[in-house]
Each structure stands twice: as structure tokens, then as C-alpha cells.
Short mmCIF file of C-alpha atoms in Angstrom, two decimals:
data_model
loop_
_atom_site.label_atom_id
_atom_site.label_comp_id
_atom_site.label_asym_id
_atom_site.label_seq_id
_atom_site.Cartn_x
_atom_site.Cartn_y
_atom_site.Cartn_z
CA MET A 524 157.07 12.48 18.82
CA GLN A 525 157.86 15.49 16.76
CA LEU A 526 154.45 15.26 15.17
CA THR A 527 152.81 14.95 18.54
CA TRP A 528 154.33 18.13 20.07
CA LYS A 529 153.58 20.44 17.18
CA PRO A 530 149.86 20.33 17.64
CA LEU A 531 150.31 20.90 21.36
CA ILE A 532 152.59 23.87 20.80
CA THR A 533 150.20 25.28 18.26
CA ALA A 534 147.28 24.91 20.68
CA ALA A 535 149.24 26.61 23.47
CA ILE A 536 150.06 29.57 21.21
CA VAL A 537 146.41 29.94 20.20
CA ILE A 538 145.30 29.87 23.83
CA ALA A 539 147.93 32.44 24.79
CA LEU A 540 146.88 34.74 21.98
CA ALA A 541 143.22 34.36 22.87
CA SER A 542 143.94 35.05 26.52
CA GLY A 543 145.92 38.16 25.60
CA CYS A 544 143.13 39.53 23.44
CA GLY A 545 140.58 39.02 26.19
CA THR A 546 142.79 40.83 28.68
CA LYS A 547 143.21 43.76 26.28
CA GLU A 548 139.48 43.98 25.66
CA THR A 549 138.81 43.84 29.39
CA SER A 550 141.40 46.53 29.97
CA GLU A 551 139.85 48.66 27.24
CA VAL A 552 136.44 48.15 28.78
CA LYS A 553 137.76 49.11 32.20
CA GLN A 554 139.45 52.16 30.74
CA THR A 555 136.28 53.13 28.94
CA ASN A 556 134.07 52.83 32.05
CA PRO A 557 136.06 55.37 34.10
CA SER A 558 135.70 57.75 31.20
CA ASN A 559 131.96 57.25 31.31
CA ASN A 560 131.99 57.74 35.06
CA ASP A 561 133.99 60.93 34.66
CA ALA A 562 131.49 62.14 32.10
CA GLY A 563 128.65 61.29 34.45
CA GLN A 564 130.38 63.02 37.29
CA THR A 565 131.06 66.02 35.07
CA GLU A 566 127.42 66.16 34.01
CA THR A 567 126.31 65.77 37.62
CA ALA A 568 128.70 68.51 38.76
CA GLN A 569 127.51 70.80 35.98
CA SER A 570 123.92 70.02 36.86
CA ASP A 571 124.59 70.74 40.54
CA THR A 572 126.42 73.91 39.60
CA ASN A 573 123.54 75.09 37.44
CA THR A 574 121.10 74.22 40.17
CA ASN A 575 123.11 76.10 42.77
CA GLN A 576 123.50 79.06 40.45
CA THR A 577 119.77 79.06 39.83
CA GLU A 578 118.92 78.77 43.51
CA THR A 579 121.52 81.30 44.65
CA PRO A 580 119.90 84.33 42.96
CA GLN A 581 116.55 83.22 44.34
CA SER A 582 118.06 82.91 47.79
CA ASP A 583 119.74 86.29 47.41
CA HIS A 584 116.53 87.82 46.13
CA THR A 585 114.65 86.35 49.05
CA GLY A 586 117.23 87.76 51.43
CA GLN A 587 116.92 91.20 49.86
CA SER A 588 113.15 91.03 50.05
CA GLY A 589 113.32 90.03 53.71
CA THR A 590 115.54 93.02 54.41
CA SER A 591 113.35 95.47 52.53
CA GLN A 592 110.15 94.42 54.28
CA PRO A 593 111.23 95.61 57.75
CA SER A 594 112.52 98.77 56.09
CA SER A 595 109.07 99.36 54.57
CA LYS A 596 107.46 98.76 57.95
CA ASN A 597 109.88 101.16 59.59
CA GLU A 598 109.20 103.78 56.94
CA SER A 599 105.46 103.30 57.39
CA SER A 600 105.81 103.56 61.15
CA SER A 601 107.96 106.67 60.80
CA SER A 602 105.40 108.18 58.47
CA GLU A 603 102.59 107.50 60.92
CA ASN A 604 104.62 108.90 63.81
CA GLY A 605 105.46 111.93 61.74
CA ALA A 606 101.78 112.51 60.97
CA ALA A 607 100.88 112.11 64.64
CA ASN A 608 103.67 114.48 65.67
CA ALA A 609 102.55 116.95 63.04
CA GLY A 610 99.01 116.79 64.43
CA GLU A 611 100.31 117.32 67.96
CA SER A 612 102.54 120.19 66.82
CA LYS A 613 99.57 121.83 65.13
CA GLN A 614 97.49 121.59 68.30
CA GLN A 615 100.35 122.87 70.43
CA GLU A 616 101.47 125.54 67.98
CA ALA A 617 103.58 128.11 69.80
CA ARG A 618 101.95 131.47 70.36
CA PRO A 619 103.97 134.57 69.45
CA SER A 620 105.78 136.22 72.32
CA GLU A 621 103.93 139.48 71.79
CA MET A 622 100.52 140.55 70.52
CA GLN A 623 98.79 143.87 70.03
CA LEU A 624 95.58 144.14 72.05
CA SER A 625 92.90 146.68 71.33
CA TYR A 626 90.07 147.96 73.53
CA THR A 627 87.88 151.02 73.92
CA ALA A 628 88.55 153.57 76.65
CA ASP A 629 86.65 156.88 77.00
CA GLY A 630 85.05 156.25 73.61
CA LYS A 631 88.40 155.85 71.85
CA GLU A 632 90.13 152.75 70.53
CA VAL A 633 93.38 152.00 72.29
CA LYS A 634 96.05 149.61 71.03
CA GLU A 635 98.79 148.28 73.26
CA THR A 636 101.45 145.60 72.93
CA ALA A 637 101.05 142.72 75.39
CA THR A 638 103.57 140.02 76.34
CA LEU A 639 102.78 136.31 76.53
CA LYS A 640 102.82 134.93 80.07
CA THR A 641 102.25 131.33 81.22
CA SER A 642 100.74 130.00 84.43
CA ASP A 643 102.31 126.71 85.47
CA ASN A 644 99.97 126.80 88.44
CA GLN A 645 96.80 126.18 86.44
CA GLY A 646 98.20 125.48 83.00
CA PHE A 647 97.20 128.41 80.80
CA SER A 648 98.75 131.29 78.93
CA LEU A 649 97.55 134.83 78.20
CA TYR A 650 98.85 138.15 76.95
CA VAL A 651 99.63 140.64 79.70
CA LEU A 652 99.70 144.41 79.16
CA LYS A 653 102.57 146.54 80.36
CA GLY A 654 102.42 147.32 84.07
CA TRP A 655 100.54 144.14 84.99
CA GLU A 656 102.07 141.09 86.65
CA LEU A 657 100.80 137.48 86.61
CA GLU A 658 101.34 135.57 89.86
CA ALA A 659 100.15 132.30 91.38
CA GLU A 660 97.87 132.88 94.35
CA GLU A 661 96.90 129.35 95.41
CA PRO A 662 96.86 125.86 93.84
CA ASN A 663 93.98 126.68 91.50
CA SER A 664 94.03 130.45 91.32
CA ASP A 665 96.22 133.08 89.65
CA VAL A 666 96.08 136.85 89.89
CA LEU A 667 96.91 139.79 87.65
CA LEU A 668 98.23 142.69 89.73
CA ARG A 669 98.66 146.39 89.06
CA ASN A 670 98.74 149.03 91.78
CA ASP A 671 95.43 148.77 93.68
CA SER A 672 93.75 146.57 91.06
CA PHE A 673 93.81 142.83 90.88
CA VAL A 674 92.16 140.11 88.83
CA ARG A 675 91.66 136.61 90.21
CA ILE A 676 91.50 133.90 87.54
CA ARG A 677 90.24 130.45 88.47
CA LEU A 678 89.88 127.82 85.74
CA LEU A 679 86.89 125.52 86.08
CA PRO A 680 86.33 121.92 85.00
CA THR A 681 84.77 121.24 81.62
CA GLU A 682 81.00 121.35 81.28
CA GLU A 683 80.60 117.61 81.74
CA ASN A 684 79.10 118.31 85.15
CA GLY A 685 76.83 121.09 83.84
CA THR A 686 78.40 124.08 85.60
CA ASP A 687 75.85 126.78 86.46
CA TYR A 688 77.93 129.87 85.69
CA ALA A 689 75.15 132.29 86.64
CA LYS A 690 74.71 130.78 90.09
CA LEU A 691 78.47 130.59 90.62
CA ALA A 692 79.01 134.26 89.68
CA GLU A 693 76.03 135.41 91.75
CA GLU A 694 77.21 133.62 94.88
CA HIS A 695 80.69 135.14 94.66
CA ALA A 696 79.31 138.62 93.96
CA GLN A 697 76.89 138.46 96.90
CA ALA A 698 79.78 137.42 99.12
CA VAL A 699 81.13 140.89 98.42
CA SER A 700 77.81 142.69 98.77
CA SER A 701 74.19 141.60 99.10
CA ASP A 702 73.34 144.38 96.63
CA ALA A 703 75.21 142.65 93.82
CA ALA A 704 73.43 143.13 90.49
CA ARG A 705 73.56 141.19 87.25
CA GLN A 706 74.84 143.05 84.19
CA ASP A 707 74.06 142.65 80.50
CA SER A 708 76.76 140.45 78.99
CA ALA A 709 76.04 141.97 75.58
CA ASN A 710 78.31 144.81 76.73
CA LEU A 711 81.24 142.41 77.12
CA PRO A 712 83.78 141.65 74.34
CA ALA A 713 82.72 139.17 71.66
CA SER A 714 84.30 136.04 73.17
CA LEU A 715 82.67 136.74 76.54
CA LYS A 716 79.14 137.41 75.34
CA GLY A 717 76.70 135.06 77.04
CA ALA A 718 78.76 134.99 80.23
CA ALA A 719 77.17 135.52 83.64
CA TRP A 720 78.30 138.96 84.83
CA TYR A 721 77.63 140.47 88.25
CA THR A 722 78.83 143.72 89.81
CA ALA A 723 79.14 144.52 93.52
CA HIS A 724 80.55 147.46 95.49
CA SER A 725 82.49 147.40 98.72
CA ASP A 726 83.98 150.48 100.39
CA ASN A 727 85.88 152.25 97.63
CA MET A 728 86.19 149.19 95.40
CA THR A 729 84.15 147.87 92.49
CA VAL A 730 84.08 144.10 92.01
CA HIS A 731 83.09 142.41 88.76
CA VAL A 732 82.44 138.67 88.82
CA ILE A 733 82.28 136.84 85.50
CA GLY A 734 81.48 133.16 85.05
CA THR A 735 82.03 131.92 81.51
CA SER A 736 82.75 128.86 79.39
CA SER A 737 84.59 130.90 76.74
CA PRO A 738 87.41 131.24 75.87
CA VAL A 739 87.87 128.56 78.57
CA PRO A 740 85.64 127.56 81.51
CA MET A 741 86.59 129.98 84.29
CA LEU A 742 85.49 132.29 87.07
CA VAL A 743 87.03 135.78 87.00
CA MET A 744 86.86 138.32 89.84
CA ILE A 745 88.00 141.85 88.96
CA GLN A 746 88.56 144.37 91.73
CA THR A 747 89.42 147.99 90.89
CA PRO A 748 89.11 151.35 92.69
CA LYS A 749 85.71 153.00 92.11
CA ASP A 750 87.31 156.17 90.81
CA LYS A 751 89.69 154.33 88.53
CA GLU A 752 87.95 151.44 86.88
CA GLU A 753 89.93 149.82 84.08
CA LEU A 754 87.63 147.02 83.01
CA ALA A 755 88.26 147.27 79.25
CA PRO A 756 92.02 146.47 79.24
CA ILE A 757 91.47 143.70 81.77
CA LEU A 758 88.83 142.04 79.60
CA ALA A 759 91.15 142.37 76.59
CA MET A 760 93.73 140.30 78.48
CA ILE A 761 91.14 137.77 79.71
CA GLU A 762 90.03 137.13 76.13
CA THR A 763 93.49 135.77 75.25
CA ILE A 764 93.51 132.95 77.83
CA GLN A 765 94.28 129.52 76.40
CA LYS A 766 94.92 126.23 78.17
CA THR A 767 98.34 124.61 77.91
CA ASP A 768 99.56 121.00 78.33
CA SER A 769 100.42 121.62 81.97
CA ALA A 770 96.77 122.19 82.88
CA LYS A 771 95.75 120.28 86.00
CA PRO A 772 93.12 117.53 85.83
CA ASP A 773 89.51 118.72 85.97
CA GLU A 774 88.82 116.57 89.03
CA GLU A 775 91.45 118.39 91.09
CA ALA A 776 90.26 121.80 89.94
CA ALA A 777 86.66 120.84 90.66
CA ALA A 778 87.54 119.67 94.19
CA THR A 779 89.36 122.92 94.94
CA SER A 780 86.58 125.05 93.45
CA SER A 781 83.87 123.29 95.48
CA SER A 782 85.89 123.56 98.70
CA ASN A 783 86.21 127.31 98.19
#
């Protein structure tokens, strides 16, 4: 019996030892695998981190680019608006408040300081000599007044309709007197040369009617006492007429002109 149990005991010990070794190896394997997993996770995390770091600057760069593009558009728009405003400012450049006008009287050159006046009635400005006043007379007519003299200024529509200035001036002059006569416009100041100029007499008054397209399309009627004509200073003022932004539409001016 003793001989029989020894082999059994020996076999049991061998089995126990073998089982223990297998468990240790399995445990070592299990312990090794988590390490590998941790390494994999670490590599994956590092990879993700690198990827995110790489993408983040690109994203930031894209964001900065997106912000700068509207800024560039705004700058471009501002530049264009500035150029347009500069063009408008140049066209609407303010005239000085005073200007020295010169004309010839009794064979001598006379120089006088004139003040800038504006007609909101018809939308024009001109320089007015001392002693004269600019007033609105009717919707499309202004007058310069001084003592017994007056000058009626009526702006006309542009020449799109082919205004006949000679006929217009003649009709208004003959309304004063049937003896109205046409004058040589070469005797007018430079900017009025080529205008239609008629003269008529009534009682003690002399009436000059001038139809011209320069400096602006207009019909001018000048009435002064026969013994005290002052045509030269009046023409010096007329030469300075310029339209302003408040000028009325041509259609309205044309309708008023034709009705009169």
C-alpha cells in the first residue's frame, strides 16, 4: 500500500505544479496585454493629439482668413465710396464768399467786390455787387433790384429740346416795344458772346433782353432808366451764375416758361 500511494502523491504534486505554472503564465500574459493596450491607447491619444494640433492651426488660420475677407471688402467699399464722394465734392466745390468783379464803365476799368448769393427758388448762385439785392419773384424767376433798375433772371431747360434763343429774346423784346432791335453780341462779355441780344425802349426805360446758353441756359431781362444805364456791372454779375444742387427739374422750368 505504501508503494501504491507514493506514485499517486507524486503525480498529484506534478499536476499541482503544472497547474500553478500555467496560471502564472496566463496571469503574466493578461498583465502583458493591458500594457500593450495602454501603449496602443497612448499611441492613439498621441496621434489624435497631433492630429488635433495640426488641424487646429488650420482651423484658426481659416477663421482668420474668413474674418479678413469681409474686412478687405469693407475697405474696398470704403475706398470706392471715398472716391465717389471725392468726385461729388469736386463737382460741388464751394465757391468763395466774395469775388472781385471787373467791368468797363466810361472807358475805364472798374473793380468791385461782390458777395455770393444763392437762389433756392431756381437753384443757382451768383456774385452780387454792393447795393443790389437778389429776390425770388415767382416759381421760376428771380430778380436783382437796385433803385429803379431791375434784372429778371429765368433759367431755361437744357438744349435737349433745341431752344431757339433768338426767337425767345425777340418775342420778349417786342412785348415791350414793336421797335425792338437786335444788337451785336460781340459787344457782350466773353461768356455771353453768341447770345441773342435785343434792345427795346419804353417811356423812360431801356430794356435789354438776352437769351443765352452760357454760362447756363437762361433768359435775362434788364430794365434801367434811359439816363442811367448800368449794363456793364449787371452783365458782370450775370456772368457768374452757376447752377446748384437745388435746381428744379427742367420739365417744371420748361412748363412755366412756356406758360409765360
